Amino acid sequence: MDYLAVKDLKKTKDLWERLAAEKELVITRDGKPSALMISVSPETLDDSLREIRRALFSAAVSRVRRRAEGNAPNAQEIEAVIRESRQERSVS
């Protein structure tokens, strides 16, 4: 995977040559990755978009799961919530 500065996007001939050779380019802003450019063909555009969106969604779900694992309630907290819920139901 190759890197390309935002300012170099103006150099279209070089951009297309590099994209054809590498198939993927990381676009950087101030030296930090900010976008990904991927080579596609008209025939595979819809499939490529679907796969990219699926991968991004899967990665987002994984991040949420990892965060949730670190914040899992312990047995005492679960029991307290159950007791509280039962008390609320018995009062109603």
PDB file of N, CA and C in Angstrom:
ATOM      1  N   MET A   1       0.858  -1.166   0.000  1.00  0.00           N
ATOM      2  CA  MET A   1       0.000   0.000   0.000  1.00  0.00           C
ATOM      3  C   MET A   1       0.909   1.234   0.000  1.00  0.00           C
ATOM      4  N   ASP A   2       0.546   2.187  -0.812  1.00  0.00           N
ATOM      5  CA  ASP A   2       1.353   3.390  -0.984  1.00  0.00           C
ATOM      6  C   ASP A   2       0.634   4.583  -0.356  1.00  0.00           C
ATOM      7  N   TYR A   3       1.400   5.598  -0.021  1.00  0.00           N
ATOM      8  CA  TYR A   3       0.850   6.805   0.606  1.00  0.00           C
ATOM      9  C   TYR A   3       0.968   7.977  -0.353  1.00  0.00           C
ATOM     10  N   LEU A   4      -0.021   8.869  -0.278  1.00  0.00           N
ATOM     11  CA  LEU A   4      -0.048  10.034  -1.150  1.00  0.00           C
ATOM     12  C   LEU A   4      -0.560  11.221  -0.349  1.00  0.00           C
ATOM     13  N   ALA A   5       0.168  12.324  -0.392  1.00  0.00           N
ATOM     14  CA  ALA A   5      -0.258  13.528   0.325  1.00  0.00           C
ATOM     15  C   ALA A   5      -1.423  14.179  -0.414  1.00  0.00           C
ATOM     16  N   VAL A   6      -2.304  14.811   0.337  1.00  0.00           N
ATOM     17  CA  VAL A   6      -3.464  15.487  -0.255  1.00  0.00           C
ATOM     18  C   VAL A   6      -3.027  16.445  -1.352  1.00  0.00           C
ATOM     19  N   LYS A   7      -1.956  17.178  -1.119  1.00  0.00           N
ATOM     20  CA  LYS A   7      -1.498  18.158  -2.110  1.00  0.00           C
ATOM     21  C   LYS A   7      -1.114  17.500  -3.432  1.00  0.00           C
ATOM     22  N   ASP A   8      -0.759  16.206  -3.401  1.00  0.00           N
ATOM     23  CA  ASP A   8      -0.362  15.504  -4.621  1.00  0.00           C
ATOM     24  C   ASP A   8      -1.549  14.995  -5.435  1.00  0.00           C
ATOM     25  N   LEU A   9      -2.762  15.185  -4.934  1.00  0.00           N
ATOM     26  CA  LEU A   9      -3.943  14.768  -5.694  1.00  0.00           C
ATOM     27  C   LEU A   9      -4.090  15.581  -6.976  1.00  0.00           C
ATOM     28  N   LYS A  10      -3.450  16.739  -7.026  1.00  0.00           N
ATOM     29  CA  LYS A  10      -3.511  17.588  -8.221  1.00  0.00           C
ATOM     30  C   LYS A  10      -2.719  16.985  -9.383  1.00  0.00           C
ATOM     31  N   LYS A  11      -1.788  16.122  -9.064  1.00  0.00           N
ATOM     32  CA  LYS A  11      -0.944  15.493 -10.087  1.00  0.00           C
ATOM     33  C   LYS A  11      -1.670  14.253 -10.606  1.00  0.00           C
ATOM     34  N   THR A  12      -2.669  14.478 -11.451  1.00  0.00           N
ATOM     35  CA  THR A  12      -3.572  13.389 -11.832  1.00  0.00           C
ATOM     36  C   THR A  12      -2.892  12.250 -12.586  1.00  0.00           C
ATOM     37  N   LYS A  13      -1.943  12.555 -13.452  1.00  0.00           N
ATOM     38  CA  LYS A  13      -1.274  11.488 -14.201  1.00  0.00           C
ATOM     39  C   LYS A  13      -0.546  10.563 -13.237  1.00  0.00           C
ATOM     40  N   ASP A  14       0.216  11.136 -12.326  1.00  0.00           N
ATOM     41  CA  ASP A  14       0.940  10.344 -11.332  1.00  0.00           C
ATOM     42  C   ASP A  14      -0.031   9.574 -10.441  1.00  0.00           C
ATOM     43  N   LEU A  15      -1.119  10.225 -10.064  1.00  0.00           N
ATOM     44  CA  LEU A  15      -2.129   9.591  -9.214  1.00  0.00           C
ATOM     45  C   LEU A  15      -2.684   8.335  -9.877  1.00  0.00           C
ATOM     46  N   TRP A  16      -3.111   8.444 -11.133  1.00  0.00           N
ATOM     47  CA  TRP A  16      -3.700   7.294 -11.824  1.00  0.00           C
ATOM     48  C   TRP A  16      -2.682   6.190 -12.047  1.00  0.00           C
ATOM     49  N   GLU A  17      -1.435   6.560 -12.328  1.00  0.00           N
ATOM     50  CA  GLU A  17      -0.392   5.543 -12.510  1.00  0.00           C
ATOM     51  C   GLU A  17      -0.140   4.787 -11.208  1.00  0.00           C
ATOM     52  N   ARG A  18      -0.045   5.520 -10.121  1.00  0.00           N
ATOM     53  CA  ARG A  18       0.199   4.876  -8.823  1.00  0.00           C
ATOM     54  C   ARG A  18      -0.983   4.020  -8.398  1.00  0.00           C
ATOM     55  N   LEU A  19      -2.198   4.509  -8.634  1.00  0.00           N
ATOM     56  CA  LEU A  19      -3.385   3.742  -8.268  1.00  0.00           C
ATOM     57  C   LEU A  19      -3.477   2.459  -9.101  1.00  0.00           C
ATOM     58  N   ALA A  20      -3.149   2.547 -10.379  1.00  0.00           N
ATOM     59  CA  ALA A  20      -3.167   1.356 -11.237  1.00  0.00           C
ATOM     60  C   ALA A  20      -2.142   0.328 -10.762  1.00  0.00           C
ATOM     61  N   ALA A  21      -0.992   0.808 -10.327  1.00  0.00           N
ATOM     62  CA  ALA A  21       0.066  -0.104  -9.882  1.00  0.00           C
ATOM     63  C   ALA A  21      -0.209  -0.682  -8.499  1.00  0.00           C
ATOM     64  N   GLU A  22      -0.657   0.145  -7.580  1.00  0.00           N
ATOM     65  CA  GLU A  22      -0.818  -0.269  -6.180  1.00  0.00           C
ATOM     66  C   GLU A  22      -2.206  -0.813  -5.850  1.00  0.00           C
ATOM     67  N   LYS A  23      -3.223  -0.388  -6.588  1.00  0.00           N
ATOM     68  CA  LYS A  23      -4.635  -0.740  -6.353  1.00  0.00           C
ATOM     69  C   LYS A  23      -5.235  -0.060  -5.125  1.00  0.00           C
ATOM     70  N   GLU A  24      -4.403   0.405  -4.204  1.00  0.00           N
ATOM     71  CA  GLU A  24      -4.862   1.120  -3.003  1.00  0.00           C
ATOM     72  C   GLU A  24      -3.872   2.232  -2.693  1.00  0.00           C
ATOM     73  N   LEU A  25      -4.390   3.386  -2.310  1.00  0.00           N
ATOM     74  CA  LEU A  25      -3.541   4.493  -1.876  1.00  0.00           C
ATOM     75  C   LEU A  25      -4.114   5.066  -0.589  1.00  0.00           C
ATOM     76  N   VAL A  26      -3.243   5.319   0.367  1.00  0.00           N
ATOM     77  CA  VAL A  26      -3.652   5.996   1.591  1.00  0.00           C
ATOM     78  C   VAL A  26      -3.388   7.477   1.374  1.00  0.00           C
ATOM     79  N   ILE A  27      -4.415   8.281   1.493  1.00  0.00           N
ATOM     80  CA  ILE A  27      -4.276   9.726   1.334  1.00  0.00           C
ATOM     81  C   ILE A  27      -3.967  10.305   2.708  1.00  0.00           C
ATOM     82  N   THR A  28      -2.910  11.103   2.774  1.00  0.00           N
ATOM     83  CA  THR A  28      -2.506  11.673   4.060  1.00  0.00           C
ATOM     84  C   THR A  28      -2.711  13.178   4.074  1.00  0.00           C
ATOM     85  N   ARG A  29      -3.010  13.669   5.254  1.00  0.00           N
ATOM     86  CA  ARG A  29      -3.124  15.106   5.496  1.00  0.00           C
ATOM     87  C   ARG A  29      -2.214  15.399   6.678  1.00  0.00           C
ATOM     88  N   ASP A  30      -1.275  16.287   6.485  1.00  0.00           N
ATOM     89  CA  ASP A  30      -0.283  16.613   7.511  1.00  0.00           C
ATOM     90  C   ASP A  30       0.437  15.359   7.996  1.00  0.00           C
ATOM     91  N   GLY A  31       0.684  14.435   7.068  1.00  0.00           N
ATOM     92  CA  GLY A  31       1.422  13.219   7.390  1.00  0.00           C
ATOM     93  C   GLY A  31       0.610  12.129   8.067  1.00  0.00           C
ATOM     94  N   LYS A  32      -0.668  12.384   8.295  1.00  0.00           N
ATOM     95  CA  LYS A  32      -1.521  11.397   8.974  1.00  0.00           C
ATOM     96  C   LYS A  32      -2.550  10.838   7.993  1.00  0.00           C
ATOM     97  N   PRO A  33      -2.813   9.532   8.044  1.00  0.00           N
ATOM     98  CA  PRO A  33      -3.810   8.948   7.144  1.00  0.00           C
ATOM     99  C   PRO A  33      -5.174   9.593   7.335  1.00  0.00           C
ATOM    100  N   SER A  34      -5.835   9.941   6.225  1.00  0.00           N
ATOM    101  CA  SER A  34      -7.163  10.545   6.341  1.00  0.00           C
ATOM    102  C   SER A  34      -8.174   9.941   5.371  1.00  0.00           C
ATOM    103  N   ALA A  35      -7.711   9.226   4.352  1.00  0.00           N
ATOM    104  CA  ALA A  35      -8.647   8.612   3.401  1.00  0.00           C
ATOM    105  C   ALA A  35      -7.959   7.448   2.705  1.00  0.00           C
ATOM    106  N   LEU A  36      -8.778   6.615   2.105  1.00  0.00           N
ATOM    107  CA  LEU A  36      -8.272   5.471   1.361  1.00  0.00           C
ATOM    108  C   LEU A  36      -8.852   5.529  -0.046  1.00  0.00           C
ATOM    109  N   MET A  37      -7.999   5.418  -1.045  1.00  0.00           N
ATOM    110  CA  MET A  37      -8.447   5.408  -2.432  1.00  0.00           C
ATOM    111  C   MET A  37      -8.215   3.996  -2.968  1.00  0.00           C
ATOM    112  N   ILE A  38      -9.265   3.413  -3.543  1.00  0.00           N
ATOM    113  CA  ILE A  38      -9.202   2.034  -4.011  1.00  0.00           C
ATOM    114  C   ILE A  38      -9.581   1.992  -5.483  1.00  0.00           C
ATOM    115  N   SER A  39      -8.814   1.251  -6.251  1.00  0.00           N
ATOM    116  CA  SER A  39      -9.098   1.088  -7.667  1.00  0.00           C
ATOM    117  C   SER A  39     -10.275   0.125  -7.847  1.00  0.00           C
ATOM    118  N   VAL A  40     -11.241   0.510  -8.666  1.00  0.00           N
ATOM    119  CA  VAL A  40     -12.386  -0.354  -8.978  1.00  0.00           C
ATOM    120  C   VAL A  40     -12.656  -0.287 -10.479  1.00  0.00           C
ATOM    121  N   SER A  41     -13.408  -1.245 -10.948  1.00  0.00           N
ATOM    122  CA  SER A  41     -13.840  -1.201 -12.349  1.00  0.00           C
ATOM    123  C   SER A  41     -15.343  -0.968 -12.365  1.00  0.00           C
ATOM    124  N   PRO A  42     -15.866  -0.458 -13.465  1.00  0.00           N
ATOM    125  CA  PRO A  42     -17.315  -0.231 -13.527  1.00  0.00           C
ATOM    126  C   PRO A  42     -18.118  -1.511 -13.263  1.00  0.00           C
ATOM    127  N   GLU A  43     -17.575  -2.645 -13.682  1.00  0.00           N
ATOM    128  CA  GLU A  43     -18.282  -3.919 -13.509  1.00  0.00           C
ATOM    129  C   GLU A  43     -18.337  -4.364 -12.051  1.00  0.00           C
ATOM    130  N   THR A  44     -17.355  -3.979 -11.262  1.00  0.00           N
ATOM    131  CA  THR A  44     -17.285  -4.459  -9.873  1.00  0.00           C
ATOM    132  C   THR A  44     -17.612  -3.384  -8.845  1.00  0.00           C
ATOM    133  N   LEU A  45     -18.012  -2.203  -9.290  1.00  0.00           N
ATOM    134  CA  LEU A  45     -18.241  -1.092  -8.366  1.00  0.00           C
ATOM    135  C   LEU A  45     -19.247  -1.438  -7.278  1.00  0.00           C
ATOM    136  N   ASP A  46     -20.415  -1.931  -7.656  1.00  0.00           N
ATOM    137  CA  ASP A  46     -21.449  -2.231  -6.656  1.00  0.00           C
ATOM    138  C   ASP A  46     -20.982  -3.286  -5.658  1.00  0.00           C
ATOM    139  N   ASP A  47     -20.362  -4.345  -6.161  1.00  0.00           N
ATOM    140  CA  ASP A  47     -19.859  -5.393  -5.264  1.00  0.00           C
ATOM    141  C   ASP A  47     -18.768  -4.852  -4.350  1.00  0.00           C
ATOM    142  N   SER A  48     -17.887  -4.032  -4.903  1.00  0.00           N
ATOM    143  CA  SER A  48     -16.809  -3.456  -4.091  1.00  0.00           C
ATOM    144  C   SER A  48     -17.369  -2.578  -2.981  1.00  0.00           C
ATOM    145  N   LEU A  49     -18.324  -1.726  -3.315  1.00  0.00           N
ATOM    146  CA  LEU A  49     -18.941  -0.861  -2.302  1.00  0.00           C
ATOM    147  C   LEU A  49     -19.626  -1.680  -1.216  1.00  0.00           C
ATOM    148  N   ARG A  50     -20.330  -2.726  -1.623  1.00  0.00           N
ATOM    149  CA  ARG A  50     -21.025  -3.578  -0.659  1.00  0.00           C
ATOM    150  C   ARG A  50     -20.019  -4.240   0.298  1.00  0.00           C
ATOM    151  N   GLU A  51     -18.922  -4.751  -0.248  1.00  0.00           N
ATOM    152  CA  GLU A  51     -17.907  -5.412   0.578  1.00  0.00           C
ATOM    153  C   GLU A  51     -17.203  -4.426   1.509  1.00  0.00           C
ATOM    154  N   ILE A  52     -16.913  -3.240   1.014  1.00  0.00           N
ATOM    155  CA  ILE A  52     -16.267  -2.221   1.849  1.00  0.00           C
ATOM    156  C   ILE A  52     -17.189  -1.822   2.990  1.00  0.00           C
ATOM    157  N   ARG A  53     -18.450  -1.586   2.681  1.00  0.00           N
ATOM    158  CA  ARG A  53     -19.413  -1.212   3.727  1.00  0.00           C
ATOM    159  C   ARG A  53     -19.577  -2.334   4.741  1.00  0.00           C
ATOM    160  N   ARG A  54     -19.610  -3.576   4.274  1.00  0.00           N
ATOM    161  CA  ARG A  54     -19.731  -4.720   5.178  1.00  0.00           C
ATOM    162  C   ARG A  54     -18.509  -4.793   6.106  1.00  0.00           C
ATOM    163  N   ALA A  55     -17.334  -4.593   5.546  1.00  0.00           N
ATOM    164  CA  ALA A  55     -16.117  -4.639   6.355  1.00  0.00           C
ATOM    165  C   ALA A  55     -16.091  -3.505   7.379  1.00  0.00           C
ATOM    166  N   LEU A  56     -16.492  -2.303   6.976  1.00  0.00           N
ATOM    167  CA  LEU A  56     -16.520  -1.172   7.909  1.00  0.00           C
ATOM    168  C   LEU A  56     -17.533  -1.410   9.027  1.00  0.00           C
ATOM    169  N   PHE A  57     -18.696  -1.966   8.687  1.00  0.00           N
ATOM    170  CA  PHE A  57     -19.714  -2.266   9.692  1.00  0.00           C
ATOM    171  C   PHE A  57     -19.204  -3.328  10.666  1.00  0.00           C
ATOM    172  N   SER A  58     -18.590  -4.365  10.124  1.00  0.00           N
ATOM    173  CA  SER A  58     -18.056  -5.442  10.965  1.00  0.00           C
ATOM    174  C   SER A  58     -16.984  -4.910  11.914  1.00  0.00           C
ATOM    175  N   ALA A  59     -16.125  -4.036  11.423  1.00  0.00           N
ATOM    176  CA  ALA A  59     -15.084  -3.444  12.270  1.00  0.00           C
ATOM    177  C   ALA A  59     -15.703  -2.583  13.364  1.00  0.00           C
ATOM    178  N   ALA A  60     -16.752  -1.841  13.033  1.00  0.00           N
ATOM    179  CA  ALA A  60     -17.426  -1.003  14.035  1.00  0.00           C
ATOM    180  C   ALA A  60     -18.063  -1.870  15.115  1.00  0.00           C
ATOM    181  N   VAL A  61     -18.702  -2.963  14.720  1.00  0.00           N
ATOM    182  CA  VAL A  61     -19.311  -3.876  15.697  1.00  0.00           C
ATOM    183  C   VAL A  61     -18.237  -4.469  16.598  1.00  0.00           C
ATOM    184  N   SER A  62     -17.116  -4.855  16.027  1.00  0.00           N
ATOM    185  CA  SER A  62     -16.018  -5.417  16.825  1.00  0.00           C
ATOM    186  C   SER A  62     -15.494  -4.410  17.839  1.00  0.00           C
ATOM    187  N   ARG A  63     -15.366  -3.146  17.430  1.00  0.00           N
ATOM    188  CA  ARG A  63     -14.897  -2.113  18.365  1.00  0.00           C
ATOM    189  C   ARG A  63     -15.875  -1.943  19.521  1.00  0.00           C
ATOM    190  N   VAL A  64     -17.167  -1.931  19.218  1.00  0.00           N
ATOM    191  CA  VAL A  64     -18.187  -1.778  20.263  1.00  0.00           C
ATOM    192  C   VAL A  64     -18.141  -2.972  21.207  1.00  0.00           C
ATOM    193  N   ARG A  65     -17.994  -4.169  20.664  1.00  0.00           N
ATOM    194  CA  ARG A  65     -17.921  -5.373  21.510  1.00  0.00           C
ATOM    195  C   ARG A  65     -16.710  -5.328  22.435  1.00  0.00           C
ATOM    196  N   ARG A  66     -15.564  -4.923  21.899  1.00  0.00           N
ATOM    197  CA  ARG A  66     -14.355  -4.844  22.739  1.00  0.00           C
ATOM    198  C   ARG A  66     -14.542  -3.842  23.868  1.00  0.00           C
ATOM    199  N   ARG A  67     -15.147  -2.703  23.546  1.00  0.00           N
ATOM    200  CA  ARG A  67     -15.409  -1.700  24.583  1.00  0.00           C
ATOM    201  C   ARG A  67     -16.369  -2.238  25.629  1.00  0.00           C
ATOM    202  N   ALA A  68     -17.399  -2.946  25.181  1.00  0.00           N
ATOM    203  CA  ALA A  68     -18.407  -3.482  26.101  1.00  0.00           C
ATOM    204  C   ALA A  68     -17.812  -4.556  27.008  1.00  0.00           C
ATOM    205  N   GLU A  69     -16.877  -5.337  26.509  1.00  0.00           N
ATOM    206  CA  GLU A  69     -16.246  -6.375  27.325  1.00  0.00           C
ATOM    207  C   GLU A  69     -15.535  -5.762  28.517  1.00  0.00           C
ATOM    208  N   GLY A  70     -14.930  -4.638  28.326  1.00  0.00           N
ATOM    209  CA  GLY A  70     -14.222  -3.971  29.417  1.00  0.00           C
ATOM    210  C   GLY A  70     -15.161  -3.365  30.437  1.00  0.00           C
ATOM    211  N   ASN A  71     -16.410  -3.152  30.054  1.00  0.00           N
ATOM    212  CA  ASN A  71     -17.388  -2.526  30.944  1.00  0.00           C
ATOM    213  C   ASN A  71     -18.468  -3.499  31.396  1.00  0.00           C
ATOM    214  N   ALA A  72     -18.183  -4.788  31.310  1.00  0.00           N
ATOM    215  CA  ALA A  72     -19.193  -5.787  31.677  1.00  0.00           C
ATOM    216  C   ALA A  72     -19.512  -5.684  33.166  1.00  0.00           C
ATOM    217  N   PRO A  73     -20.797  -5.760  33.515  1.00  0.00           N
ATOM    218  CA  PRO A  73     -21.175  -5.687  34.935  1.00  0.00           C
ATOM    219  C   PRO A  73     -20.743  -6.955  35.667  1.00  0.00           C
ATOM    220  N   ASN A  74     -20.414  -6.799  36.942  1.00  0.00           N
ATOM    221  CA  ASN A  74     -20.058  -7.976  37.733  1.00  0.00           C
ATOM    222  C   ASN A  74     -21.328  -8.603  38.302  1.00  0.00           C
ATOM    223  N   ALA A  75     -21.184  -9.740  38.972  1.00  0.00           N
ATOM    224  CA  ALA A  75     -22.339 -10.484  39.484  1.00  0.00           C
ATOM    225  C   ALA A  75     -23.153  -9.654  40.474  1.00  0.00           C
ATOM    226  N   GLN A  76     -22.492  -8.887  41.322  1.00  0.00           N
ATOM    227  CA  GLN A  76     -23.208  -8.069  42.313  1.00  0.00           C
ATOM    228  C   GLN A  76     -24.067  -7.007  41.631  1.00  0.00           C
ATOM    229  N   GLU A  77     -23.532  -6.383  40.598  1.00  0.00           N
ATOM    230  CA  GLU A  77     -24.299  -5.362  39.877  1.00  0.00           C
ATOM    231  C   GLU A  77     -25.515  -5.978  39.187  1.00  0.00           C
ATOM    232  N   ILE A  78     -25.341  -7.159  38.634  1.00  0.00           N
ATOM    233  CA  ILE A  78     -26.457  -7.840  37.976  1.00  0.00           C
ATOM    234  C   ILE A  78     -27.538  -8.182  38.993  1.00  0.00           C
ATOM    235  N   GLU A  79     -27.127  -8.717  40.129  1.00  0.00           N
ATOM    236  CA  GLU A  79     -28.092  -9.069  41.178  1.00  0.00           C
ATOM    237  C   GLU A  79     -28.837  -7.833  41.679  1.00  0.00           C
ATOM    238  N   ALA A  80     -28.143  -6.713  41.807  1.00  0.00           N
ATOM    239  CA  ALA A  80     -28.776  -5.476  42.270  1.00  0.00           C
ATOM    240  C   ALA A  80     -29.837  -5.007  41.275  1.00  0.00           C
ATOM    241  N   VAL A  81     -29.542  -5.090  40.002  1.00  0.00           N
ATOM    242  CA  VAL A  81     -30.505  -4.687  38.976  1.00  0.00           C
ATOM    243  C   VAL A  81     -31.720  -5.611  39.001  1.00  0.00           C
ATOM    244  N   ILE A  82     -31.486  -6.903  39.171  1.00  0.00           N
ATOM    245  CA  ILE A  82     -32.600  -7.860  39.241  1.00  0.00           C
ATOM    246  C   ILE A  82     -33.480  -7.558  40.448  1.00  0.00           C
ATOM    247  N   ARG A  83     -32.860  -7.349  41.612  1.00  0.00           N
ATOM    248  CA  ARG A  83     -33.630  -7.014  42.825  1.00  0.00           C
ATOM    249  C   ARG A  83     -34.455  -5.753  42.618  1.00  0.00           C
ATOM    250  N   GLU A  84     -33.824  -4.740  42.071  1.00  0.00           N
ATOM    251  CA  GLU A  84     -34.508  -3.463  41.829  1.00  0.00           C
ATOM    252  C   GLU A  84     -35.692  -3.651  40.885  1.00  0.00           C
ATOM    253  N   SER A  85     -35.490  -4.423  39.834  1.00  0.00           N
ATOM    254  CA  SER A  85     -36.559  -4.674  38.875  1.00  0.00           C
ATOM    255  C   SER A  85     -37.710  -5.434  39.525  1.00  0.00           C
ATOM    256  N   ARG A  86     -37.383  -6.413  40.352  1.00  0.00           N
ATOM    257  CA  ARG A  86     -38.429  -7.186  41.036  1.00  0.00           C
ATOM    258  C   ARG A  86     -39.206  -6.311  42.012  1.00  0.00           C
ATOM    259  N   GLN A  87     -38.505  -5.418  42.696  1.00  0.00           N
ATOM    260  CA  GLN A  87     -39.177  -4.514  43.635  1.00  0.00           C
ATOM    261  C   GLN A  87     -40.129  -3.584  42.883  1.00  0.00           C
ATOM    262  N   GLU A  88     -39.691  -3.078  41.758  1.00  0.00           N
ATOM    263  CA  GLU A  88     -40.540  -2.184  40.962  1.00  0.00           C
ATOM    264  C   GLU A  88     -41.784  -2.914  40.470  1.00  0.00           C
ATOM    265  N   ARG A  89     -41.641  -4.179  40.091  1.00  0.00           N
ATOM    266  CA  ARG A  89     -42.794  -4.951  39.614  1.00  0.00           C
ATOM    267  C   ARG A  89     -43.765  -5.264  40.749  1.00  0.00           C
ATOM    268  N   SER A  90     -43.240  -5.518  41.937  1.00  0.00           N
ATOM    269  CA  SER A  90     -44.125  -5.859  43.060  1.00  0.00           C
ATOM    270  C   SER A  90     -44.888  -4.631  43.548  1.00  0.00           C
ATOM    271  N   VAL A  91     -44.329  -3.441  43.381  1.00  0.00           N
ATOM    272  CA  VAL A  91     -44.988  -2.199  43.785  1.00  0.00           C
ATOM    273  C   VAL A  91     -46.079  -1.839  42.782  1.00  0.00           C
ATOM    274  N   SER A  92     -45.870  -2.134  41.529  1.00  0.00           N
ATOM    275  CA  SER A  92     -46.822  -1.749  40.469  1.00  0.00           C
ATOM    276  C   SER A  92     -48.095  -2.521  40.503  1.00  0.00           C
TER     277      SER A  92
END
